[in-house]
Short mmCIF file of C-alpha atoms in Angstrom, two decimals:
data_model
loop_
_atom_site.label_atom_id
_atom_site.label_comp_id
_atom_site.label_asym_id
_atom_site.label_seq_id
_atom_site.Cartn_x
_atom_site.Cartn_y
_atom_site.Cartn_z
CA UNK A 14 19.95 -57.66 -30.55
CA UNK A 15 16.50 -57.12 -29.05
CA UNK A 16 15.22 -59.72 -26.58
CA UNK A 17 11.98 -60.14 -24.69
CA UNK A 18 11.63 -62.20 -21.51
CA UNK A 19 8.23 -63.51 -20.41
CA UNK A 20 8.16 -64.01 -16.65
CA UNK A 21 10.26 -62.28 -13.99
CA UNK A 22 10.83 -65.03 -11.45
CA UNK A 23 14.32 -66.28 -10.60
CA UNK A 24 15.10 -67.60 -14.08
CA UNK A 25 13.42 -64.70 -15.87
CA UNK A 26 15.19 -61.96 -13.93
CA UNK A 27 18.61 -63.56 -14.17
CA UNK A 28 18.00 -63.99 -17.91
CA UNK A 29 16.97 -60.32 -18.26
CA UNK A 30 19.95 -58.98 -16.36
CA UNK A 31 22.54 -61.25 -17.98
CA UNK A 32 21.34 -60.58 -21.53
CA UNK A 33 21.45 -56.83 -20.87
CA UNK A 34 24.95 -57.20 -19.42
CA UNK A 35 25.99 -58.83 -22.70
CA UNK A 36 24.92 -55.66 -24.50
CA UNK A 37 21.46 -56.63 -25.75
CA UNK A 38 18.31 -54.50 -25.45
CA UNK A 39 15.94 -56.39 -23.17
CA UNK A 40 12.33 -55.98 -22.07
CA UNK A 41 11.00 -58.14 -19.27
CA UNK A 42 7.25 -58.78 -19.07
CA UNK A 43 5.10 -59.73 -16.10
CA UNK A 44 1.42 -59.33 -15.24
CA UNK A 45 2.27 -58.28 -11.66
CA UNK A 46 2.16 -54.46 -11.68
CA UNK A 47 3.73 -54.11 -8.23
CA UNK A 48 6.66 -56.30 -9.20
CA UNK A 49 7.21 -54.37 -12.43
CA UNK A 50 7.21 -51.06 -10.53
CA UNK A 51 9.83 -52.46 -8.17
CA UNK A 52 11.98 -53.76 -11.01
CA UNK A 53 11.87 -50.44 -12.85
CA UNK A 54 13.51 -48.92 -9.79
CA UNK A 55 16.32 -51.47 -10.12
CA UNK A 56 15.16 -53.50 -7.11
CA UNK A 57 14.58 -57.25 -6.99
CA UNK A 58 11.71 -58.99 -5.14
CA UNK A 59 14.06 -61.72 -3.86
CA UNK A 60 17.71 -62.10 -2.95
CA UNK A 61 20.18 -63.56 -5.42
CA UNK A 62 23.85 -62.62 -4.89
CA UNK A 63 24.98 -60.08 -7.48
CA UNK A 64 21.57 -59.70 -9.12
CA UNK A 65 20.73 -56.30 -7.59
CA UNK A 66 23.96 -54.83 -8.92
CA UNK A 67 23.60 -56.40 -12.38
CA UNK A 68 19.95 -55.37 -12.61
CA UNK A 69 20.62 -51.83 -11.42
CA UNK A 70 23.43 -51.33 -13.90
CA UNK A 71 21.31 -52.67 -16.76
CA UNK A 72 18.31 -50.47 -15.99
CA UNK A 73 20.45 -47.35 -15.53
CA UNK A 74 22.15 -47.98 -18.87
CA UNK A 75 18.78 -48.12 -20.62
CA UNK A 76 19.42 -51.61 -21.98
CA UNK A 77 16.81 -53.18 -19.69
CA UNK A 78 13.21 -52.18 -19.12
CA UNK A 79 10.13 -53.90 -17.74
CA UNK A 80 6.49 -53.76 -18.76
CA UNK A 81 3.06 -55.20 -18.02
CA UNK A 82 2.26 -54.99 -21.75
CA UNK A 83 3.39 -58.12 -23.53
CA UNK A 84 3.61 -56.30 -26.86
CA UNK A 85 6.46 -54.21 -25.43
CA UNK A 86 8.49 -57.40 -24.99
CA UNK A 87 7.53 -59.03 -28.29
CA UNK A 88 6.76 -56.67 -31.15
CA UNK A 89 10.32 -55.46 -31.81
CA UNK A 90 12.14 -58.51 -30.45
CA UNK A 91 14.42 -60.81 -32.42
CA UNK A 92 14.14 -63.47 -29.73
CA UNK A 93 11.69 -64.04 -26.87
CA UNK A 94 12.41 -66.23 -23.84
CA UNK A 95 9.56 -68.00 -22.04
CA UNK A 96 10.57 -68.18 -18.37
CA UNK A 97 7.28 -68.92 -16.59
CA UNK A 98 6.74 -71.48 -13.87
CA UNK A 99 5.94 -75.15 -14.48
CA UNK A 100 4.78 -76.39 -11.05
CA UNK A 101 4.08 -80.08 -10.57
CA UNK A 102 0.49 -81.29 -10.62
CA UNK A 103 -0.84 -83.64 -7.94
CA UNK A 104 0.12 -86.62 -10.13
CA UNK A 105 3.68 -85.34 -10.53
CA UNK A 106 3.31 -84.12 -14.11
CA UNK A 107 4.54 -80.64 -15.01
CA UNK A 108 1.78 -78.06 -15.35
CA UNK A 109 2.37 -76.46 -18.75
CA UNK A 110 -0.64 -74.14 -18.71
CA UNK A 111 1.47 -71.02 -18.09
CA UNK A 112 3.99 -72.02 -20.79
CA UNK A 113 1.30 -72.59 -23.39
CA UNK A 114 -0.54 -69.41 -22.38
CA UNK A 115 2.70 -67.45 -22.71
CA UNK A 116 3.36 -68.92 -26.16
CA UNK A 117 -0.19 -68.06 -27.19
CA UNK A 118 0.19 -64.43 -26.11
CA UNK A 119 3.64 -64.12 -27.67
CA UNK A 120 2.61 -65.44 -31.08
CA UNK A 121 -0.35 -63.07 -31.25
CA UNK A 122 2.12 -60.16 -31.19
CA UNK A 123 4.91 -61.88 -33.13
CA UNK A 124 6.34 -60.95 -36.49
CA UNK A 125 7.84 -63.41 -39.00
CA UNK A 126 11.32 -64.60 -38.08
CA UNK A 127 10.84 -64.42 -34.31
CA UNK A 128 12.79 -67.01 -32.34
CA UNK A 129 10.80 -68.28 -29.34
CA UNK A 130 12.97 -69.88 -26.66
CA UNK A 131 11.63 -72.23 -24.01
CA UNK A 132 13.81 -71.52 -20.99
CA UNK A 133 11.46 -73.00 -18.40
CA UNK A 134 12.09 -76.55 -17.24
CA UNK A 135 9.67 -78.57 -19.36
CA UNK A 136 9.17 -82.23 -20.32
CA UNK A 137 10.56 -83.53 -23.59
CA UNK A 138 7.97 -82.92 -26.29
CA UNK A 139 6.92 -79.48 -25.03
CA UNK A 140 8.35 -77.67 -28.05
CA UNK A 141 6.16 -79.82 -30.27
CA UNK A 142 3.13 -78.70 -28.27
CA UNK A 143 4.21 -75.08 -28.53
CA UNK A 144 4.50 -75.38 -32.31
CA UNK A 145 0.93 -76.63 -32.38
CA UNK A 146 -0.09 -73.54 -30.43
CA UNK A 147 1.68 -71.33 -32.98
CA UNK A 148 -0.02 -73.10 -35.88
CA UNK A 149 -3.46 -72.67 -34.31
CA UNK A 150 -3.00 -69.04 -33.32
CA UNK A 151 -1.05 -67.73 -36.33
CA UNK A 152 -1.31 -70.07 -39.31
CA UNK A 153 -0.31 -67.12 -41.51
CA UNK A 154 3.24 -66.97 -40.12
CA UNK A 155 3.69 -70.21 -38.14
CA UNK A 156 6.12 -71.63 -40.70
CA UNK A 157 8.31 -68.52 -40.27
CA UNK A 158 8.52 -68.73 -36.48
CA UNK A 159 11.26 -70.71 -34.75
CA UNK A 160 10.97 -72.63 -31.47
CA UNK A 161 14.21 -73.27 -29.58
CA UNK A 162 15.01 -75.22 -26.43
CA UNK A 163 17.65 -73.51 -24.29
CA UNK A 164 17.38 -75.05 -20.80
CA UNK A 165 18.63 -73.14 -17.79
CA UNK A 166 21.25 -74.61 -15.49
CA UNK A 167 21.07 -71.97 -12.76
CA UNK A 168 21.76 -72.74 -9.11
CA UNK A 169 19.99 -70.59 -6.54
CA UNK A 170 22.61 -68.47 -4.82
CA UNK A 171 24.93 -68.74 -7.82
CA UNK A 172 22.51 -67.84 -10.61
CA UNK A 173 24.32 -64.70 -11.77
CA UNK A 174 27.66 -66.48 -12.00
CA UNK A 175 26.04 -69.43 -13.78
CA UNK A 176 24.41 -67.08 -16.30
CA UNK A 177 27.47 -64.92 -16.96
CA UNK A 178 30.07 -67.72 -16.88
CA UNK A 179 28.24 -70.91 -17.87
CA UNK A 180 30.29 -74.04 -18.41
CA UNK A 181 27.96 -74.97 -21.28
CA UNK A 182 25.17 -73.39 -23.32
CA UNK A 183 22.73 -75.99 -24.62
CA UNK A 184 20.65 -75.11 -27.69
CA UNK A 185 18.13 -77.33 -29.43
CA UNK A 186 16.67 -76.07 -32.70
CA UNK A 187 15.46 -77.18 -36.12
CA UNK A 188 16.70 -74.45 -38.45
CA UNK A 189 20.10 -72.93 -39.26
CA UNK A 190 18.52 -69.51 -38.76
CA UNK A 191 17.46 -70.28 -35.18
CA UNK A 192 20.89 -71.67 -34.34
CA UNK A 193 22.53 -68.56 -35.82
CA UNK A 194 20.34 -66.16 -33.81
CA UNK A 195 21.00 -67.90 -30.50
CA UNK A 196 24.70 -68.27 -31.32
CA UNK A 197 24.90 -64.53 -31.93
CA UNK A 198 22.92 -63.81 -28.76
CA UNK A 199 25.37 -65.76 -26.61
CA UNK A 200 28.39 -64.62 -28.62
CA UNK A 201 30.03 -62.72 -25.72
CA UNK A 202 29.91 -65.82 -23.50
CA UNK A 203 31.16 -68.14 -26.22
CA UNK A 204 34.11 -65.82 -26.86
CA UNK A 205 34.97 -66.03 -23.16
CA UNK A 206 35.14 -69.81 -23.32
CA UNK A 207 31.65 -71.17 -22.58
CA UNK A 208 31.01 -74.33 -24.57
CA UNK A 209 28.13 -74.15 -27.06
CA UNK A 210 26.34 -77.47 -27.57
CA UNK A 211 23.93 -77.49 -30.52
CA UNK A 212 21.52 -80.38 -30.94
CA UNK A 213 17.91 -81.22 -31.79
CA UNK A 214 15.06 -80.02 -29.59
CA UNK A 215 14.04 -83.32 -27.89
CA UNK A 216 17.67 -83.99 -26.95
CA UNK A 217 18.03 -80.53 -25.41
CA UNK A 218 14.78 -80.89 -23.48
CA UNK A 219 15.68 -84.33 -22.13
CA UNK A 220 19.27 -83.37 -21.29
CA UNK A 221 18.04 -80.94 -18.63
CA UNK A 222 16.13 -83.72 -16.86
CA UNK A 223 19.02 -86.15 -17.26
CA UNK A 224 21.28 -83.69 -15.41
CA UNK A 225 18.73 -83.08 -12.65
CA UNK A 226 18.09 -86.81 -12.22
CA UNK A 227 21.79 -87.64 -11.96
CA UNK A 228 22.39 -84.95 -9.35
CA UNK A 229 19.44 -86.27 -7.33
CA UNK A 230 20.88 -89.77 -7.70
CA UNK A 231 24.22 -88.66 -6.21
CA UNK A 232 22.45 -87.11 -3.22
CA UNK A 233 20.34 -90.25 -2.68
CA UNK A 234 23.47 -92.39 -2.96
CA UNK A 235 25.26 -90.26 -0.36
CA UNK A 236 22.34 -90.64 2.05
CA UNK A 237 22.30 -94.42 1.59
CA UNK A 238 26.08 -94.51 2.01
CA UNK A 239 25.79 -92.60 5.30
CA UNK A 240 23.54 -95.34 6.68
CA UNK A 241 25.98 -98.05 5.60
CA UNK A 242 28.89 -96.15 7.19
CA UNK A 243 26.98 -95.84 10.44
CA UNK A 244 26.36 -99.60 10.54
CA UNK A 245 30.01 -100.32 9.73
CA UNK A 246 31.41 -97.73 12.13
CA UNK A 247 33.04 -95.87 9.24
CA UNK A 248 33.48 -92.11 8.81
CA UNK A 249 31.13 -91.05 6.00
CA UNK A 250 32.88 -87.68 5.60
CA UNK A 251 36.18 -89.39 4.92
CA UNK A 252 34.58 -91.99 2.64
CA UNK A 253 32.92 -89.32 0.48
CA UNK A 254 36.17 -87.33 0.45
CA UNK A 255 37.99 -90.37 -0.91
CA UNK A 256 35.27 -90.88 -3.51
CA UNK A 257 35.20 -87.22 -4.49
CA UNK A 258 38.94 -87.15 -5.06
CA UNK A 259 38.43 -89.60 -7.92
CA UNK A 260 38.02 -87.40 -11.05
CA UNK A 261 35.62 -89.95 -12.50
CA UNK A 262 33.23 -89.28 -9.60
CA UNK A 263 33.80 -85.72 -8.37
CA UNK A 264 33.02 -84.23 -4.98
CA UNK A 265 29.90 -82.24 -5.84
CA UNK A 266 26.57 -83.44 -4.39
CA UNK A 267 28.15 -86.25 -2.37
CA UNK A 268 27.33 -84.67 0.99
CA UNK A 269 24.92 -86.85 2.95
#
């Protein structure tokens, strides 16, 4: 399968390298010429354990290339991932300008049947906005384009392992065709035991934030617990160890 990836930050590069490692033909796009030159040499602009090796192997095999021309990543692709940044505005809202701009550029080069995947962390309702972009830019084929939500669950420092051995793959879509394309794309991971969860788009979008919020809640709880332990003269390390040994709670993210 042919895949395009828009954006070569942490999520974009891990997506590029992991898809190529699964056997797909991948083209990563970025407007930064210096970064693209570096990536074509098999070098990464940041450190992520295992990424240099995965990227180097993929580029040497010919399954992965990079370009500053968006048409190279879109025109022959079956699926295109949008992996651009969504920094917070001053009021805390996600800035979706880059996501919408990417969708606009992608659809201008798209052919009917293209599956467009929002991989960036976006608010619920973003896919609906992207579909409006598609309808404005390409009313001739908008009804034959497919928007999918496939949130990333990558941890910095463990991104390669999370991408190649995910515990779950979350896919939100509206058409059997879109589900089938993404299912085929992730086929190698599903065969190795990764759980595929298929749902509607708003549920997929919101699930990402639900996970992030709960993890933040556990950290905040651990910090509050540390203060209580200090007042009571209790050992917070032992308390959290006891809590973490309960399978209903788990030990992850309980460190104060």
